Structure formats: structure tokens, C-alpha cells
PDB file of C-alpha atoms in Angstrom:
ATOM      1  CA  MET D 234     -25.890  34.753 -33.210  1.00 91.00           C
ATOM      2  CA  THR D 235     -26.557  34.242 -29.518  1.00 94.00           C
ATOM      3  CA  VAL D 236     -23.534  34.783 -27.284  1.00 95.00           C
ATOM      4  CA  ASP D 237     -23.762  33.138 -23.878  1.00 95.00           C
ATOM      5  CA  ILE D 238     -21.286  33.659 -21.006  1.00 96.00           C
ATOM      6  CA  ASP D 239     -21.031  30.660 -18.689  1.00 94.00           C
ATOM      7  CA  THR D 240     -22.198  31.859 -15.265  1.00 91.00           C
ATOM      8  CA  ASN D 241     -20.179  29.080 -13.594  1.00 88.00           C
ATOM      9  CA  ALA D 242     -16.924  30.227 -15.169  1.00 89.00           C
ATOM     10  CA  GLY D 243     -14.415  32.533 -13.559  1.00 83.00           C
ATOM     11  CA  PHE D 244     -12.318  32.674 -10.438  1.00 85.00           C
ATOM     12  CA  CYS D 245     -12.734  30.086  -7.721  1.00 84.00           C
ATOM     13  CA  PHE D 246     -13.218  31.339  -4.147  1.00 87.00           C
ATOM     14  CA  GLY D 247      -9.526  31.052  -3.267  1.00 90.00           C
ATOM     15  CA  VAL D 248      -8.389  33.210  -6.184  1.00 92.00           C
ATOM     16  CA  THR D 249     -11.173  35.748  -5.666  1.00 93.00           C
ATOM     17  CA  ASN D 250     -10.210  36.066  -2.011  1.00 94.00           C
ATOM     18  CA  ALA D 251      -6.517  36.547  -2.861  1.00 96.00           C
ATOM     19  CA  ILE D 252      -7.244  39.243  -5.433  1.00 96.00           C
ATOM     20  CA  ASN D 253      -9.593  41.067  -3.059  1.00 96.00           C
ATOM     21  CA  LYS D 254      -6.886  41.096  -0.389  1.00 97.00           C
ATOM     22  CA  ALA D 255      -4.341  42.347  -2.924  1.00 97.00           C
ATOM     23  CA  GLU D 256      -6.583  45.173  -4.125  1.00 97.00           C
ATOM     24  CA  ASN D 257      -7.392  46.246  -0.557  1.00 96.00           C
ATOM     25  CA  GLU D 258      -3.711  46.410   0.403  1.00 97.00           C
ATOM     26  CA  ILE D 259      -2.782  48.303  -2.772  1.00 97.00           C
ATOM     27  CA  GLN D 260      -5.570  50.779  -2.100  1.00 96.00           C
ATOM     28  CA  ASN D 261      -4.277  51.342   1.430  1.00 95.00           C
ATOM     29  CA  SER D 262      -0.537  51.442   0.800  1.00 94.00           C
ATOM     30  CA  GLY D 263      -0.161  52.053  -2.943  1.00 95.00           C
ATOM     31  CA  SER D 264       1.867  48.936  -3.695  1.00 95.00           C
ATOM     32  CA  LEU D 265       2.302  45.284  -2.774  1.00 97.00           C
ATOM     33  CA  TYR D 266       4.657  42.361  -3.327  1.00 98.00           C
ATOM     34  CA  CYS D 267       3.147  38.987  -4.255  1.00 98.00           C
ATOM     35  CA  LEU D 268       5.164  35.780  -3.917  1.00 98.00           C
ATOM     36  CA  GLY D 269       4.648  34.068  -7.279  1.00 96.00           C
ATOM     37  CA  GLU D 270       1.877  34.777  -9.785  1.00 95.00           C
ATOM     38  CA  ILE D 271      -1.339  35.444  -7.915  1.00 95.00           C
ATOM     39  CA  VAL D 272      -3.179  33.695 -10.739  1.00 92.00           C
ATOM     40  CA  HIS D 273      -1.994  32.079 -13.976  1.00 90.00           C
ATOM     41  CA  ASN D 274      -3.624  34.640 -16.229  1.00 92.00           C
ATOM     42  CA  HIS D 275      -1.504  37.300 -17.921  1.00 93.00           C
ATOM     43  CA  GLU D 276      -4.395  39.695 -18.462  1.00 93.00           C
ATOM     44  CA  GLU D 277      -5.260  39.727 -14.748  1.00 95.00           C
ATOM     45  CA  THR D 278      -1.677  39.917 -13.489  1.00 95.00           C
ATOM     46  CA  SER D 279      -1.061  42.826 -15.884  1.00 96.00           C
ATOM     47  CA  ARG D 280      -4.116  44.619 -14.510  1.00 96.00           C
ATOM     48  CA  LEU D 281      -2.902  44.188 -10.935  1.00 97.00           C
ATOM     49  CA  ALA D 282       0.633  45.244 -11.885  1.00 97.00           C
ATOM     50  CA  LYS D 283      -0.745  48.539 -13.225  1.00 97.00           C
ATOM     51  CA  LEU D 284      -2.461  49.056  -9.870  1.00 97.00           C
ATOM     52  CA  GLY D 285       0.813  48.553  -8.009  1.00 97.00           C
ATOM     53  CA  MET D 286       1.398  44.855  -7.394  1.00 97.00           C
ATOM     54  CA  LYS D 287       4.851  43.397  -8.070  1.00 98.00           C
ATOM     55  CA  THR D 288       5.241  39.650  -8.532  1.00 98.00           C
ATOM     56  CA  ILE D 289       8.453  38.320  -6.994  1.00 97.00           C
ATOM     57  CA  SER D 290      10.329  35.011  -6.973  1.00 96.00           C
ATOM     58  CA  TYR D 291      11.212  33.116  -3.807  1.00 95.00           C
ATOM     59  CA  GLN D 292      14.814  34.260  -4.165  1.00 96.00           C
ATOM     60  CA  GLU D 293      13.670  37.895  -4.245  1.00 98.00           C
ATOM     61  CA  PHE D 294      11.377  37.213  -1.294  1.00 98.00           C
ATOM     62  CA  CYS D 295      14.321  35.980   0.777  1.00 97.00           C
ATOM     63  CA  SER D 296      16.165  39.262   0.207  1.00 97.00           C
ATOM     64  CA  LEU D 297      13.288  41.459   1.439  1.00 97.00           C
ATOM     65  CA  SER D 298      12.921  42.914   4.912  1.00 96.00           C
ATOM     66  CA  ASN D 299      10.562  45.273   6.733  1.00 96.00           C
ATOM     67  CA  THR D 300       7.857  45.083   4.086  1.00 97.00           C
ATOM     68  CA  THR D 301       4.571  43.339   3.258  1.00 97.00           C
ATOM     69  CA  VAL D 302       4.133  40.293   1.004  1.00 98.00           C
ATOM     70  CA  LEU D 303       0.967  38.542  -0.124  1.00 98.00           C
ATOM     71  CA  LEU D 304       0.907  34.743  -0.192  1.00 98.00           C
ATOM     72  CA  ARG D 305      -1.413  33.574  -2.973  1.00 96.00           C
ATOM     73  CA  ALA D 306      -4.172  30.943  -2.749  1.00 95.00           C
ATOM     74  CA  HIS D 307      -1.869  28.038  -3.683  1.00 95.00           C
ATOM     75  CA  GLY D 308      -0.291  27.916  -0.228  1.00 96.00           C
ATOM     76  CA  GLU D 309       3.322  27.842   0.940  1.00 97.00           C
ATOM     77  CA  PRO D 310       5.576  25.476   2.915  1.00 96.00           C
ATOM     78  CA  PRO D 311       6.430  26.319   6.554  1.00 97.00           C
ATOM     79  CA  SER D 312       9.882  27.544   5.478  1.00 96.00           C
ATOM     80  CA  THR D 313       8.291  30.562   3.774  1.00 97.00           C
ATOM     81  CA  TYR D 314       6.704  31.693   7.039  1.00 98.00           C
ATOM     82  CA  GLN D 315       9.978  31.112   8.871  1.00 97.00           C
ATOM     83  CA  THR D 316      11.855  33.266   6.375  1.00 97.00           C
ATOM     84  CA  ALA D 317       9.253  36.012   6.709  1.00 98.00           C
ATOM     85  CA  ALA D 318       9.557  36.000  10.505  1.00 98.00           C
ATOM     86  CA  SER D 319      13.357  36.135  10.336  1.00 97.00           C
ATOM     87  CA  ASN D 320      13.334  39.078   7.918  1.00 97.00           C
ATOM     88  CA  ASN D 321      10.541  41.030   9.606  1.00 98.00           C
ATOM     89  CA  VAL D 322       8.267  40.600   6.594  1.00 98.00           C
ATOM     90  CA  TYR D 323       4.548  41.014   7.292  1.00 97.00           C
ATOM     91  CA  ILE D 324       2.514  38.299   5.571  1.00 98.00           C
ATOM     92  CA  ILE D 325      -0.950  38.766   4.086  1.00 98.00           C
ATOM     93  CA  ASP D 326      -1.986  35.133   3.930  1.00 97.00           C
ATOM     94  CA  ALA D 327      -4.435  34.467   1.094  1.00 97.00           C
ATOM     95  CA  THR D 328      -3.988  30.683   1.118  1.00 97.00           C
ATOM     96  CA  CYS D 329      -7.233  28.979   0.120  1.00 95.00           C
ATOM     97  CA  PRO D 330      -8.994  27.589   3.239  1.00 94.00           C
ATOM     98  CA  ILE D 331      -9.306  24.194   1.544  1.00 95.00           C
ATOM     99  CA  VAL D 332      -5.552  24.094   0.971  1.00 96.00           C
ATOM    100  CA  LEU D 333      -4.891  25.195   4.557  1.00 96.00           C
ATOM    101  CA  ARG D 334      -7.009  22.309   5.867  1.00 97.00           C
ATOM    102  CA  LEU D 335      -5.028  19.935   3.680  1.00 98.00           C
ATOM    103  CA  HIS D 336      -1.766  21.313   5.118  1.00 98.00           C
ATOM    104  CA  LYS D 337      -2.967  20.566   8.654  1.00 98.00           C
ATOM    105  CA  LEU D 338      -4.226  17.111   7.644  1.00 98.00           C
ATOM    106  CA  ILE D 339      -0.854  16.144   6.168  1.00 98.00           C
ATOM    107  CA  GLN D 340       1.007  17.388   9.241  1.00 97.00           C
ATOM    108  CA  THR D 341      -1.331  15.630  11.693  1.00 98.00           C
ATOM    109  CA  ASN D 342      -1.275  12.313   9.875  1.00 98.00           C
ATOM    110  CA  ALA D 343       2.503  12.367   9.524  1.00 97.00           C
ATOM    111  CA  GLN D 344       2.744  12.675  13.303  1.00 97.00           C
ATOM    112  CA  GLN D 345       0.094  10.028  13.944  1.00 97.00           C
ATOM    113  CA  TYR D 346       1.553   7.525  11.462  1.00 97.00           C
ATOM    114  CA  PRO D 347       5.311   8.222  11.542  1.00 96.00           C
ATOM    115  CA  ASP D 348       6.224   4.966   9.759  1.00 95.00           C
ATOM    116  CA  ALA D 349       3.908   5.579   6.795  1.00 97.00           C
ATOM    117  CA  GLN D 350       4.968   7.434   3.653  1.00 97.00           C
ATOM    118  CA  THR D 351       3.185  10.495   2.321  1.00 98.00           C
ATOM    119  CA  VAL D 352       2.156  10.196  -1.334  1.00 98.00           C
ATOM    120  CA  ILE D 353       0.624  13.108  -3.237  1.00 98.00           C
ATOM    121  CA  PHE D 354      -1.199  12.859  -6.553  1.00 98.00           C
ATOM    122  CA  GLY D 355      -0.349  16.101  -8.327  1.00 96.00           C
ATOM    123  CA  LYS D 356       2.071  18.020 -10.508  1.00 93.00           C
ATOM    124  CA  LYS D 357       5.516  18.046  -8.936  1.00 91.00           C
ATOM    125  CA  ASP D 358       6.433  21.653  -9.662  1.00 89.00           C
ATOM    126  CA  HIS D 359       2.964  23.119  -9.114  1.00 92.00           C
ATOM    127  CA  ALA D 360       2.935  25.808  -6.421  1.00 93.00           C
ATOM    128  CA  GLU D 361       0.277  24.016  -4.376  1.00 95.00           C
ATOM    129  CA  VAL D 362       2.207  20.738  -4.414  1.00 97.00           C
ATOM    130  CA  VAL D 363       5.410  22.486  -3.315  1.00 96.00           C
ATOM    131  CA  GLY D 364       3.475  23.726  -0.305  1.00 97.00           C
ATOM    132  CA  LEU D 365       2.009  20.283   0.416  1.00 98.00           C
ATOM    133  CA  VAL D 366       5.396  18.554   0.261  1.00 98.00           C
ATOM    134  CA  GLY D 367       6.784  21.215   2.568  1.00 97.00           C
ATOM    135  CA  GLN D 368       4.384  20.149   5.323  1.00 97.00           C
ATOM    136  CA  VAL D 369       6.499  17.001   5.777  1.00 97.00           C
ATOM    137  CA  SER D 370       9.856  18.705   5.160  1.00 96.00           C
ATOM    138  CA  GLY D 371      10.098  17.280   1.644  1.00 96.00           C
ATOM    139  CA  ASN D 372       9.567  13.674   2.724  1.00 96.00           C
ATOM    140  CA  ALA D 373       6.825  12.893   0.233  1.00 97.00           C
ATOM    141  CA  VAL D 374       6.464  11.070  -3.067  1.00 98.00           C
ATOM    142  CA  VAL D 375       4.672  13.013  -5.825  1.00 98.00           C
ATOM    143  CA  VAL D 376       3.046  11.096  -8.675  1.00 98.00           C
ATOM    144  CA  SER D 377       1.122  12.637 -11.543  1.00 95.00           C
ATOM    145  CA  ALA D 378       0.006   9.452 -13.321  1.00 94.00           C
ATOM    146  CA  GLU D 379      -0.491   5.727 -12.746  1.00 94.00           C
ATOM    147  CA  ASP D 380       2.757   4.829 -14.532  1.00 93.00           C
ATOM    148  CA  GLU D 381       4.716   6.736 -11.869  1.00 96.00           C
ATOM    149  CA  ILE D 382       3.680   4.598  -8.889  1.00 96.00           C
ATOM    150  CA  GLU D 383       6.978   2.710  -9.161  1.00 95.00           C
ATOM    151  CA  MET D 384       8.454   5.545  -7.111  1.00 96.00           C
ATOM    152  CA  ILE D 385       6.368   4.418  -4.133  1.00 97.00           C
ATOM    153  CA  ASP D 386       7.766   2.022  -1.522  1.00 96.00           C
ATOM    154  CA  PHE D 387       5.136  -0.721  -1.357  1.00 97.00           C
ATOM    155  CA  HIS D 388       6.728  -2.263   1.720  1.00 95.00           C
ATOM    156  CA  ARG D 389       5.344   0.540   3.899  1.00 96.00           C
ATOM    157  CA  SER D 390       1.881   1.886   4.701  1.00 98.00           C
ATOM    158  CA  ILE D 391       0.768   4.824   2.581  1.00 98.00           C
ATOM    159  CA  LEU D 392      -0.976   8.132   3.315  1.00 98.00           C
ATOM    160  CA  LEU D 393      -2.482   9.220  -0.020  1.00 98.00           C
ATOM    161  CA  TYR D 394      -3.623  12.750  -0.858  1.00 98.00           C
ATOM    162  CA  SER D 395      -4.466  14.677  -4.004  1.00 97.00           C
ATOM    163  CA  GLN D 396      -3.635  18.193  -5.074  1.00 96.00           C
ATOM    164  CA  THR D 397      -6.984  19.962  -4.666  1.00 93.00           C
ATOM    165  CA  THR D 398      -7.384  20.776  -8.371  1.00 89.00           C
ATOM    166  CA  MET D 399      -6.730  17.302  -9.791  1.00 91.00           C
ATOM    167  CA  ASN D 400      -9.357  15.130 -11.491  1.00 88.00           C
ATOM    168  CA  SER D 401     -11.258  13.074  -8.895  1.00 89.00           C
ATOM    169  CA  HIS D 402     -11.864  10.168 -11.291  1.00 90.00           C
ATOM    170  CA  LYS D 403      -8.143   9.852 -12.038  1.00 93.00           C
ATOM    171  CA  TYR D 404      -7.368  10.118  -8.329  1.00 95.00           C
ATOM    172  CA  ASN D 405      -9.724   7.264  -7.506  1.00 96.00           C
ATOM    173  CA  ASN D 406      -8.256   5.110 -10.275  1.00 96.00           C
ATOM    174  CA  LEU D 407      -4.759   5.803  -9.007  1.00 97.00           C
ATOM    175  CA  ALA D 408      -5.799   4.841  -5.481  1.00 97.00           C
ATOM    176  CA  GLU D 409      -7.174   1.513  -6.731  1.00 97.00           C
ATOM    177  CA  LYS D 410      -3.908   0.733  -8.503  1.00 97.00           C
ATOM    178  CA  ILE D 411      -1.894   1.576  -5.399  1.00 97.00           C
ATOM    179  CA  ALA D 412      -4.198  -0.462  -3.144  1.00 97.00           C
ATOM    180  CA  SER D 413      -3.928  -3.512  -5.404  1.00 96.00           C
ATOM    181  CA  ARG D 414      -0.159  -3.266  -5.610  1.00 96.00           C
ATOM    182  CA  LEU D 415       0.122  -2.790  -1.833  1.00 97.00           C
ATOM    183  CA  ARG D 416      -2.004  -5.884  -1.121  1.00 95.00           C
ATOM    184  CA  ASP D 417       0.181  -8.001  -3.391  1.00 95.00           C
ATOM    185  CA  THR D 418       3.465  -6.695  -1.977  1.00 95.00           C
ATOM    186  CA  SER D 419       2.771  -6.137   1.724  1.00 94.00           C
ATOM    187  CA  PRO D 420      -0.549  -7.544   2.973  1.00 92.00           C
ATOM    188  CA  ASP D 421       0.046  -6.027   6.411  1.00 94.00           C
ATOM    189  CA  ALA D 422       0.613  -2.503   5.087  1.00 96.00           C
ATOM    190  CA  VAL D 423      -2.305  -0.065   5.050  1.00 97.00           C
ATOM    191  CA  LEU D 424      -3.412   2.488   2.462  1.00 97.00           C
ATOM    192  CA  ARG D 425      -5.163   5.504   3.942  1.00 98.00           C
ATOM    193  CA  LYS D 426      -6.715   7.597   1.168  1.00 98.00           C
ATOM    194  CA  PHE D 427      -8.034  11.081   1.902  1.00 98.00           C
ATOM    195  CA  ASP D 428     -10.665  12.895  -0.136  1.00 95.00           C
ATOM    196  CA  THR D 429      -8.813  16.127  -0.865  1.00 96.00           C
ATOM    197  CA  VAL D 430     -10.008  17.091  -4.366  1.00 92.00           C
ATOM    198  CA  CYS D 431     -11.893  20.393  -4.164  1.00 88.00           C
ATOM    199  CA  ARG D 432     -15.576  19.610  -4.700  1.00 85.00           C
ATOM    200  CA  SER D 433     -16.209  22.862  -6.552  1.00 81.00           C
ATOM    201  CA  VAL D 434     -13.459  21.956  -9.035  1.00 78.00           C
ATOM    202  CA  ALA D 435     -14.907  18.461  -9.547  1.00 77.00           C
ATOM    203  CA  LEU D 436     -18.404  19.898 -10.057  1.00 82.00           C
ATOM    204  CA  ARG D 437     -17.029  22.516 -12.453  1.00 85.00           C
ATOM    205  CA  GLU D 438     -15.768  19.781 -14.765  1.00 82.00           C
ATOM    206  CA  GLN D 439     -19.153  18.064 -14.858  1.00 82.00           C
ATOM    207  CA  ASN D 440     -21.028  21.294 -15.542  1.00 89.00           C
ATOM    208  CA  LEU D 441     -18.552  22.297 -18.241  1.00 93.00           C
ATOM    209  CA  SER D 442     -19.166  19.170 -20.324  1.00 92.00           C
ATOM    210  CA  ALA D 443     -22.912  19.776 -20.291  1.00 93.00           C
ATOM    211  CA  TYR D 444     -22.404  23.444 -21.137  1.00 96.00           C
ATOM    212  CA  ALA D 445     -20.128  22.648 -24.088  1.00 96.00           C
ATOM    213  CA  ARG D 446     -22.574  20.156 -25.603  1.00 96.00           C
ATOM    214  CA  ASN D 447     -25.325  22.759 -25.486  1.00 96.00           C
ATOM    215  CA  HIS D 448     -23.576  25.190 -27.864  1.00 97.00           C
ATOM    216  CA  ASP D 449     -22.480  25.164 -31.503  1.00 97.00           C
ATOM    217  CA  ALA D 450     -19.003  26.393 -30.559  1.00 97.00           C
ATOM    218  CA  ILE D 451     -17.087  27.357 -27.441  1.00 97.00           C
ATOM    219  CA  MET D 452     -14.507  30.033 -26.795  1.00 97.00           C
ATOM    220  CA  PHE D 453     -12.499  28.821 -23.834  1.00 97.00           C
ATOM    221  CA  VAL D 454     -10.746  31.758 -22.203  1.00 96.00           C
ATOM    222  CA  ALA D 455      -7.659  31.057 -20.078  1.00 94.00           C
ATOM    223  CA  GLY D 456      -4.057  32.049 -19.587  1.00 91.00           C
ATOM    224  CA  ALA D 457      -1.513  30.402 -21.847  1.00 88.00           C
ATOM    225  CA  ASN D 458       0.287  28.902 -18.821  1.00 82.00           C
ATOM    226  CA  SER D 459      -2.762  27.860 -16.819  1.00 84.00           C
ATOM    227  CA  SER D 460      -2.608  24.135 -16.043  1.00 80.00           C
ATOM    228  CA  ASN D 461      -6.232  24.237 -14.900  1.00 83.00           C
ATOM    229  CA  GLY D 462      -7.111  25.989 -18.141  1.00 89.00           C
ATOM    230  CA  LYS D 463      -5.428  23.385 -20.293  1.00 89.00           C
ATOM    231  CA  TYR D 464      -7.122  20.572 -18.416  1.00 87.00           C
ATOM    232  CA  LEU D 465     -10.621  22.089 -18.529  1.00 91.00           C
ATOM    233  CA  PHE D 466     -10.097  22.999 -22.194  1.00 94.00           C
ATOM    234  CA  SER D 467      -9.459  19.311 -22.861  1.00 93.00           C
ATOM    235  CA  THR D 468     -12.672  18.444 -21.025  1.00 92.00           C
ATOM    236  CA  CYS D 469     -14.562  21.018 -23.077  1.00 95.00           C
ATOM    237  CA  SER D 470     -13.050  19.839 -26.375  1.00 96.00           C
ATOM    238  CA  LYS D 471     -14.138  16.259 -25.743  1.00 95.00           C
ATOM    239  CA  ALA D 472     -17.704  17.433 -25.315  1.00 96.00           C
ATOM    240  CA  ASN D 473     -17.577  19.883 -28.239  1.00 97.00           C
ATOM    241  CA  PRO D 474     -14.850  19.612 -30.932  1.00 97.00           C
ATOM    242  CA  ARG D 475     -15.462  23.241 -31.921  1.00 97.00           C
ATOM    243  CA  THR D 476     -13.779  24.584 -28.797  1.00 97.00           C
ATOM    244  CA  TYR D 477     -11.234  27.357 -29.263  1.00 97.00           C
ATOM    245  CA  TYR D 478      -8.584  28.368 -26.694  1.00 97.00           C
ATOM    246  CA  VAL D 479      -8.178  32.136 -26.435  1.00 96.00           C
ATOM    247  CA  SER D 480      -6.096  34.047 -23.895  1.00 95.00           C
ATOM    248  CA  SER D 481      -7.300  37.519 -24.893  1.00 93.00           C
ATOM    249  CA  VAL D 482      -9.450  39.268 -27.492  1.00 95.00           C
ATOM    250  CA  LEU D 483      -6.389  39.308 -29.788  1.00 94.00           C
ATOM    251  CA  ASP D 484      -6.721  35.541 -30.235  1.00 96.00           C
ATOM    252  CA  ILE D 485     -10.217  35.739 -31.690  1.00 96.00           C
ATOM    253  CA  ASP D 486     -10.401  34.740 -35.361  1.00 95.00           C
ATOM    254  CA  PRO D 487     -13.633  35.468 -37.292  1.00 95.00           C
ATOM    255  CA  ALA D 488     -13.317  31.967 -38.783  1.00 95.00           C
ATOM    256  CA  MET D 489     -14.177  30.600 -35.330  1.00 96.00           C
ATOM    257  CA  LEU D 490     -17.668  32.058 -35.728  1.00 95.00           C
ATOM    258  CA  VAL D 491     -18.580  30.604 -39.115  1.00 94.00           C
ATOM    259  CA  ASP D 492     -21.870  28.648 -39.031  1.00 95.00           C
ATOM    260  CA  VAL D 493     -22.300  29.308 -35.325  1.00 96.00           C
ATOM    261  CA  ASP D 494     -25.798  30.195 -34.101  1.00 96.00           C
ATOM    262  CA  ARG D 495     -25.088  29.780 -30.404  1.00 97.00           C
ATOM    263  CA  LEU D 496     -21.650  30.579 -29.010  1.00 97.00           C
ATOM    264  CA  GLY D 497     -20.647  29.722 -25.464  1.00 97.00           C
ATOM    265  CA  ILE D 498     -17.907  31.648 -23.658  1.00 97.00           C
ATOM    266  CA  THR D 499     -16.347  29.957 -20.668  1.00 97.00           C
ATOM    267  CA  GLY D 500     -12.995  29.606 -18.961  1.00 94.00           C
ATOM    268  CA  ALA D 501     -10.775  28.267 -16.209  1.00 91.00           C
ATOM    269  CA  THR D 502     -10.871  28.878 -12.470  1.00 88.00           C
ATOM    270  CA  SER D 503      -8.038  31.342 -13.138  1.00 88.00           C
ATOM    271  CA  THR D 504     -10.021  33.404 -15.665  1.00 93.00           C
ATOM    272  CA  PRO D 505     -11.490  36.738 -14.492  1.00 93.00           C
ATOM    273  CA  LYS D 506     -15.115  37.437 -15.334  1.00 94.00           C
ATOM    274  CA  TRP D 507     -14.194  40.811 -16.814  1.00 95.00           C
ATOM    275  CA  LEU D 508     -12.070  39.025 -19.410  1.00 96.00           C
ATOM    276  CA  LEU D 509     -14.973  36.735 -20.341  1.00 96.00           C
ATOM    277  CA  GLN D 510     -17.076  39.865 -20.872  1.00 96.00           C
ATOM    278  CA  ASN D 511     -14.333  41.468 -22.984  1.00 96.00           C
ATOM    279  CA  VAL D 512     -14.308  38.418 -25.247  1.00 96.00           C
ATOM    280  CA  ALA D 513     -18.102  38.523 -25.552  1.00 96.00           C
ATOM    281  CA  ASP D 514     -17.977  42.215 -26.443  1.00 96.00           C
ATOM    282  CA  ALA D 515     -15.288  41.572 -29.060  1.00 96.00           C
ATOM    283  CA  VAL D 516     -17.374  38.819 -30.640  1.00 96.00           C
ATOM    284  CA  ALA D 517     -20.376  41.158 -30.756  1.00 93.00           C
ATOM    285  CA  ARG D 518     -18.318  43.687 -32.712  1.00 93.00           C
ATOM    286  CA  ILE D 519     -17.355  41.035 -35.271  1.00 90.00           C
ATOM    287  CA  VAL D 520     -20.830  39.642 -35.898  1.00 82.00           C
TER     288      VAL D 520
END
């Protein structure tokens, strides 16, 4: 059997940057607080916890003072920075540069078009979306699917954005639905759509489909709670029905390898490369 690790799999730049900053601070000071999970992968968060990183909730964050806290790649609303300043908490800001640019874009447009409503295509409770909504003090409508556009006020102009990790095809379809509805309801209202899907994420999806079709079976490695993992797993499964979701080497079943000559090992943008290698090594021991 040939075992092939997908060279395009693994952490995106934002996550890699956040983890590098965390490791550097832990090396210098011995410990570090992180506001929320630095990445939705239990194996990686456990590794960092052993090094000295403690993941805290926002409530715990608000009770801290005179310490250092890392902000992960997902980004935070302005209120988080205000709380840190009030409590003398030093921030290590690991917000992804793409997300930071989106924060500034939302703020600028809200000031330039004060009568328009901010609409975000994304998952309401996702950490990134919480940060995006915070840029307009909560005055935004979040929709995750076309059947939720009823929440939008079609009597006003619309500023439309997407969470950076959403599917670009679905975003474009949603925009077309909104534009059509807006024309029918308020011909004088304007839809301004902004291209805010991360291009590396969009390209990753395309490459993944081709990769999956080129193997007899796929082991898709991702955290059990990774929304990106679940989505990319679905993409992989459509291209290759013999795609198996594994979160660690403990999930590997020898039955997954029956009649497989070429196995592909890939994962989400929240999957560390060392974990992909661990899975490959475990497979090698079985076969």
C-alpha cells in the first residue's frame, strides 16, 4: 500500500502564526492564557496545554488583571480590547491579517453608509463571526443559508460580507438571491457585496476534491468539533465515498484499509501536520 500525505493539508497561515506566537511566549515566560481554543483540534490544544497554555472563557478573561493573554486567529470584537485595557491585561494579538482587514472594512463601510444594514454570511456563534458583528456594536444580521434571508430588511440598502472560511459558491448564490429580492422590494436600495472569502480556503476546497478522486480511500484528519473539518470532510466524501473521519490514531480501524492500494491522508485547516504524520505512521504499522 502507498500512503500519501496531502502536502496542502494542515494549518492555514493564521493558525500557524497564532501557534508560533503562543509557543514563543510560553518559552519566554513558562505559561500563557489563550482566550478561547486556539484551534479546534483536541490533539493540538492538549499539546500546547502540556507546554503551559491555559484556554480560558470570556468570563474568565474579564476577571484577569496584570497578565498576558493571546487572542487567537479568529479575531475579537472591540469590547475585548477595551476590557483588556481596563484590567491592565497585555494582549498578544494573533488575529489573522485577513480577518483584521475585514474588521476595518466593516467599520469603514458602516461609517460611510450609515443608513445601510450590515449582513454577514456565516455561522452565528462562530468566534470569527462574533468578532465581525462586534465591529458594528452588534448591529448586524447573520445568515447561514438562503432560507434565512427573511431576517433581512429589504427596504434598506445592504452591505454584504462573508465569514472568511465560508464556501464562495454558496456566498455568491446567497448574494444573487438577496439582490433579486432587493430589486423586487426596493428598486432604489443598493446591495454592496464584498469579496471576503479567504482565497486560500476556496482554493483548498478545489484541490481537496481532486486529491480525493486520485486515491482509493481517504483518511480525513480533523478535530471532532472543527466546523471547517466537517465541511471539508463533506467535500472530500462527495469526491470519494471511501473517506473516513479520524480525530486521532485511536480512530483508525483496519477495516478502513481493506482493498486499498493508495491511501490519501489529509485534513482541515485546523489539523497540525504532525498529527497527519502520526496517522500515516499508525497506518504503516497496521499494513
